CSV table of C-alpha atoms in Angstrom, one decimal:
chain,number,residue,atom,x,y,z
A,1,GLY,CA,-73.7,-46.5,23.4
A,2,ALA,CA,-74.9,-43.5,25.2
A,3,VAL,CA,-75.5,-40.4,23.0
A,4,VAL,CA,-75.7,-36.8,24.0
A,5,SER,CA,-76.7,-34.2,21.5
A,6,GLN,CA,-76.3,-30.4,21.7
A,7,HIS,CA,-78.1,-27.7,19.7
A,8,PRO,CA,-77.1,-25.4,18.1
A,9,SER,CA,-73.6,-26.5,17.1
A,10,ARG,CA,-72.7,-23.0,16.2
A,11,VAL,CA,-74.2,-19.6,17.0
A,12,ILE,CA,-73.2,-16.0,16.2
A,13,CYS,CA,-75.0,-13.3,18.0
A,14,LYS,CA,-74.8,-9.6,18.7
A,15,SER,CA,-73.6,-8.3,22.0
A,16,GLY,CA,-76.4,-7.9,24.5
A,17,THR,CA,-78.6,-10.7,23.2
A,18,SER,CA,-79.3,-14.0,25.0
A,19,VAL,CA,-78.5,-17.4,23.6
A,20,LYS,CA,-80.0,-20.7,24.6
A,21,ILE,CA,-78.1,-24.0,24.2
A,22,GLU,CA,-79.8,-27.3,24.6
A,23,CYS,CA,-78.3,-30.6,25.8
A,24,ARG,CA,-80.2,-33.8,25.3
A,25,SER,CA,-79.4,-37.4,26.3
A,26,LEU,CA,-80.9,-39.4,23.5
A,27,ASP,CA,-80.9,-43.0,24.6
A,28,PHE,CA,-80.7,-42.8,28.4
A,29,GLN,CA,-82.0,-40.8,31.3
A,30,ALA,CA,-79.5,-38.4,32.8
A,31,THR,CA,-79.9,-37.6,36.4
A,32,THR,CA,-77.0,-35.2,36.3
A,33,MET,CA,-75.7,-33.0,33.6
A,34,PHE,CA,-72.7,-30.8,33.5
A,35,TRP,CA,-71.8,-27.7,31.6
A,36,TYR,CA,-68.3,-26.9,30.6
A,37,ARG,CA,-66.6,-24.0,28.9
A,38,GLN,CA,-63.5,-24.3,26.8
A,39,PHE,CA,-61.5,-21.4,25.5
A,40,PRO,CA,-59.1,-22.0,22.5
A,41,LYS,CA,-56.2,-24.2,23.3
A,42,GLN,CA,-57.3,-24.5,26.9
A,43,SER,CA,-58.9,-27.2,29.1
A,44,LEU,CA,-62.5,-27.8,29.9
A,45,MET,CA,-63.6,-25.7,32.9
A,46,LEU,CA,-66.6,-26.9,34.8
A,47,MET,CA,-69.2,-24.2,35.0
A,48,ALA,CA,-72.1,-25.9,36.8
A,49,THR,CA,-73.7,-29.1,37.7
A,50,SER,CA,-77.4,-29.7,37.3
A,51,ASN,CA,-79.6,-32.4,38.7
A,52,GLU,CA,-83.0,-33.0,37.3
A,53,GLY,CA,-85.6,-31.0,39.2
A,54,SER,CA,-83.3,-29.0,41.4
A,55,LYS,CA,-81.3,-25.9,41.1
A,56,ALA,CA,-77.9,-26.0,39.5
A,57,THR,CA,-74.7,-25.8,41.5
A,58,TYR,CA,-72.3,-23.2,40.1
A,59,GLU,CA,-68.6,-23.2,40.3
A,60,GLN,CA,-66.8,-20.3,42.0
A,61,GLY,CA,-66.6,-17.4,39.6
A,62,VAL,CA,-69.5,-18.4,37.4
A,63,GLU,CA,-72.4,-16.0,37.6
A,64,LYS,CA,-75.6,-17.8,38.0
A,65,ASP,CA,-77.7,-14.9,36.8
A,66,LYS,CA,-75.7,-14.7,33.6
A,67,PHE,CA,-75.6,-18.4,32.9
A,68,LEU,CA,-79.0,-19.8,33.5
A,69,ILE,CA,-79.3,-23.5,33.7
A,70,ASN,CA,-82.5,-25.5,33.6
A,71,HIS,CA,-82.7,-29.3,33.9
A,72,ALA,CA,-86.4,-29.8,33.6
A,73,SER,CA,-86.4,-33.4,32.6
A,74,LEU,CA,-84.2,-36.4,32.7
A,75,THR,CA,-83.2,-35.9,29.1
A,76,LEU,CA,-82.9,-32.2,28.7
A,77,SER,CA,-80.8,-29.4,30.2
A,78,THR,CA,-80.5,-25.9,28.8
A,79,LEU,CA,-77.9,-23.2,29.3
A,80,THR,CA,-78.9,-19.7,28.6
A,81,VAL,CA,-76.2,-17.1,28.2
A,82,THR,CA,-77.9,-13.8,29.1
A,83,SER,CA,-76.8,-10.5,27.7
A,84,ALA,CA,-73.9,-12.1,26.0
A,85,HIS,CA,-70.7,-10.1,25.5
A,86,PRO,CA,-67.6,-10.8,23.3
A,87,GLU,CA,-65.7,-12.3,26.3
A,88,ASP,CA,-68.4,-15.0,26.5
A,89,SER,CA,-67.4,-16.3,23.1
A,90,SER,CA,-66.2,-19.8,23.7
A,91,PHE,CA,-66.9,-23.5,23.1
A,92,TYR,CA,-69.6,-24.7,25.5
A,93,ILE,CA,-69.9,-28.5,26.1
A,94,CYS,CA,-72.4,-30.4,28.1
A,95,SER,CA,-72.1,-33.9,29.5
A,96,ALA,CA,-74.5,-36.3,31.0
A,97,ARG,CA,-74.2,-39.0,33.6
A,98,ALA,CA,-76.7,-41.8,33.6
A,99,ALA,CA,-77.4,-42.5,37.2
A,100,GLN,CA,-76.3,-41.8,40.8
A,101,GLY,CA,-73.3,-43.9,41.6
A,102,THR,CA,-72.0,-44.1,38.0
A,103,ASP,CA,-68.9,-42.3,37.0
A,104,THR,CA,-68.9,-42.1,33.2
A,105,GLN,CA,-69.9,-38.9,31.6
A,106,TYR,CA,-70.9,-38.7,28.0
A,107,PHE,CA,-70.2,-35.5,26.2
A,108,GLY,CA,-72.2,-33.5,23.7
A,109,PRO,CA,-70.6,-32.3,20.5
A,110,GLY,CA,-70.3,-28.7,21.8
A,111,THR,CA,-71.6,-25.3,20.8
A,112,ARG,CA,-69.3,-22.7,19.4
A,113,LEU,CA,-70.6,-19.3,20.6
A,114,THR,CA,-69.3,-16.1,18.9
A,115,VAL,CA,-70.5,-12.8,20.3
A,116,LEU,CA,-69.9,-9.9,18.0
B,1,GLY,CA,-61.4,-28.4,45.6
B,2,GLU,CA,-59.7,-30.9,43.4
B,3,ASN,CA,-56.7,-29.7,41.4
B,4,VAL,CA,-55.3,-31.7,38.5
B,5,GLU,CA,-51.9,-31.1,36.9
B,6,GLN,CA,-50.9,-32.6,33.6
B,7,HIS,CA,-47.5,-32.9,31.9
B,8,PRO,CA,-46.1,-32.4,29.4
B,9,SER,CA,-48.2,-29.7,27.6
B,10,THR,CA,-46.9,-30.8,24.3
B,11,LEU,CA,-45.4,-34.1,23.2
B,12,SER,CA,-43.9,-35.1,19.8
B,13,VAL,CA,-43.0,-38.7,19.0
B,14,GLN,CA,-42.1,-40.7,16.0
B,15,GLU,CA,-44.6,-43.1,14.6
B,16,GLY,CA,-44.1,-46.5,16.4
B,17,ASP,CA,-42.7,-44.9,19.5
B,18,SER,CA,-44.4,-44.8,22.9
B,19,ALA,CA,-46.0,-41.8,24.5
B,20,VAL,CA,-46.5,-41.2,28.2
B,21,ILE,CA,-48.6,-38.5,29.8
B,22,LYS,CA,-48.6,-37.9,33.5
B,23,CYS,CA,-51.1,-36.3,35.9
B,24,THR,CA,-51.3,-35.6,39.6
B,25,TYR,CA,-54.3,-34.8,41.7
B,26,SER,CA,-54.7,-33.2,45.0
B,27,ASP,CA,-57.8,-34.7,46.6
B,28,SER,CA,-57.3,-38.1,48.0
B,29,ALA,CA,-61.0,-38.7,47.9
B,30,SER,CA,-61.0,-38.8,44.1
B,31,ASN,CA,-61.9,-42.2,42.9
B,32,TYR,CA,-62.4,-42.1,39.2
B,33,PHE,CA,-59.7,-41.2,36.6
B,34,PRO,CA,-60.7,-41.0,33.0
B,35,TRP,CA,-58.6,-40.0,30.0
B,36,TYR,CA,-60.1,-38.2,27.0
B,37,LYS,CA,-58.9,-37.6,23.5
B,38,GLN,CA,-60.1,-34.4,21.8
B,39,GLU,CA,-59.7,-33.5,18.2
B,40,LEU,CA,-60.0,-29.9,17.1
B,41,GLY,CA,-63.5,-28.6,17.5
B,42,LYS,CA,-64.9,-32.0,18.6
B,43,ARG,CA,-66.2,-33.4,21.8
B,44,PRO,CA,-63.9,-35.2,24.2
B,45,GLN,CA,-63.9,-39.0,23.6
B,46,LEU,CA,-63.3,-41.3,26.5
B,47,ILE,CA,-60.4,-43.6,25.7
B,48,ILE,CA,-59.8,-45.4,29.0
B,49,ASP,CA,-60.6,-44.9,32.6
B,50,ILE,CA,-59.5,-46.4,35.9
B,51,ARG,CA,-61.0,-46.5,39.3
B,52,SER,CA,-59.2,-46.1,42.6
B,53,ASN,CA,-59.5,-49.8,43.5
B,54,VAL,CA,-57.4,-50.7,40.5
B,55,GLY,CA,-53.7,-50.0,39.9
B,56,GLU,CA,-53.4,-50.6,36.2
B,57,LYS,CA,-55.7,-51.1,33.2
B,58,LYS,CA,-54.9,-51.9,29.6
B,59,ASP,CA,-56.9,-51.8,26.3
B,60,GLN,CA,-54.9,-52.8,23.3
B,61,ARG,CA,-52.2,-50.0,22.7
B,62,ILE,CA,-53.5,-47.9,25.6
B,63,ALA,CA,-52.8,-48.4,29.3
B,64,VAL,CA,-53.3,-46.4,32.4
B,65,THR,CA,-51.6,-46.7,35.8
B,66,LEU,CA,-52.6,-45.3,39.1
B,67,ASN,CA,-50.6,-44.7,42.2
B,68,LYS,CA,-53.0,-43.7,44.9
B,69,THR,CA,-50.3,-43.1,47.5
B,70,ALA,CA,-48.5,-40.6,45.4
B,71,LYS,CA,-51.8,-39.3,43.8
B,72,HIS,CA,-50.6,-39.6,40.3
B,73,PHE,CA,-51.8,-41.5,37.2
B,74,SER,CA,-50.3,-41.9,33.8
B,75,LEU,CA,-51.4,-42.7,30.2
B,76,HIS,CA,-49.3,-44.9,28.1
B,77,ILE,CA,-49.7,-45.3,24.4
B,78,THR,CA,-47.6,-47.8,22.6
B,79,GLU,CA,-46.9,-48.2,18.9
B,80,THR,CA,-48.2,-44.7,18.2
B,81,GLN,CA,-49.8,-43.9,14.9
B,82,PRO,CA,-50.4,-40.5,13.2
B,83,GLU,CA,-54.1,-40.8,14.0
B,84,ASP,CA,-53.2,-40.7,17.7
B,85,SER,CA,-52.3,-37.1,17.2
B,86,ALA,CA,-54.8,-35.0,19.3
B,87,VAL,CA,-55.1,-33.3,22.6
B,88,TYR,CA,-55.4,-35.6,25.6
B,89,PHE,CA,-56.9,-34.7,28.9
B,90,CYS,CA,-56.8,-36.5,32.2
B,91,ALA,CA,-59.4,-35.9,34.8
B,92,ALA,CA,-60.1,-36.8,38.4
B,93,SER,CA,-63.5,-37.2,39.8
B,94,ILE,CA,-65.4,-37.6,43.1
B,95,THR,CA,-68.9,-36.4,42.2
B,96,ASP,CA,-67.8,-34.0,39.4
B,97,MET,CA,-64.9,-34.0,37.1
B,98,ARG,CA,-61.8,-31.8,37.1
B,99,PHE,CA,-59.6,-31.8,34.0
B,100,GLY,CA,-55.9,-31.4,33.5
B,101,ALA,CA,-54.6,-28.7,31.2
B,102,GLY,CA,-54.2,-31.1,28.3
B,103,THR,CA,-51.3,-32.5,26.3
B,104,ARG,CA,-51.0,-31.9,22.6
B,105,LEU,CA,-49.6,-35.2,21.1
B,106,THR,CA,-48.1,-35.1,17.7
B,107,VAL,CA,-47.1,-38.4,16.0
B,108,LYS,CA,-44.8,-37.9,13.1
B,109,PRO,CA,-45.0,-40.3,10.3
């Protein structure tokens, strides 16, 4: 089956630092990747959609300058949380979709970000 | 944009009973409706999905029904087991996926 990995699984950082999270599709090429944020006991909220080789599309209310997304290849997308603050602490999950016209999204294991 | 509502937020059943979770969506253009099971701290796992050209789909103890006219879809779990305890999310998708708020299912042994 399709496997998506995420790294790191857990990160603790000081306020004001930047954190990069990687999302990789291991056994398929992902034309589209999605980034979600999930606060405790809440649902997954879509942050942005990224297509390989083009700029990400951000959801309303998500700051593109704070959450930098790069989808440089068909197997890798990165999310960089810049100048992180305690309110950015959350569970960040990526997902990948194999090809245009397919529906199924495969989720990564998530990254638990804690900003002190 | 798409808005997905999910009920109930919590559901407690006795082992062996059935569980039903319901979702409604707002955008009639949505054409793909997956259901995910998420255990604490883990990734969502796809358990069943249905597309808009199908009214019902079943996979062993799990079934999903879709009413396009009413814009609602439901998850049915029969013969529940304690290992079914988790948070379940419905979603509706056109090009991107919008999730319901989730249902915490507890199956008591």
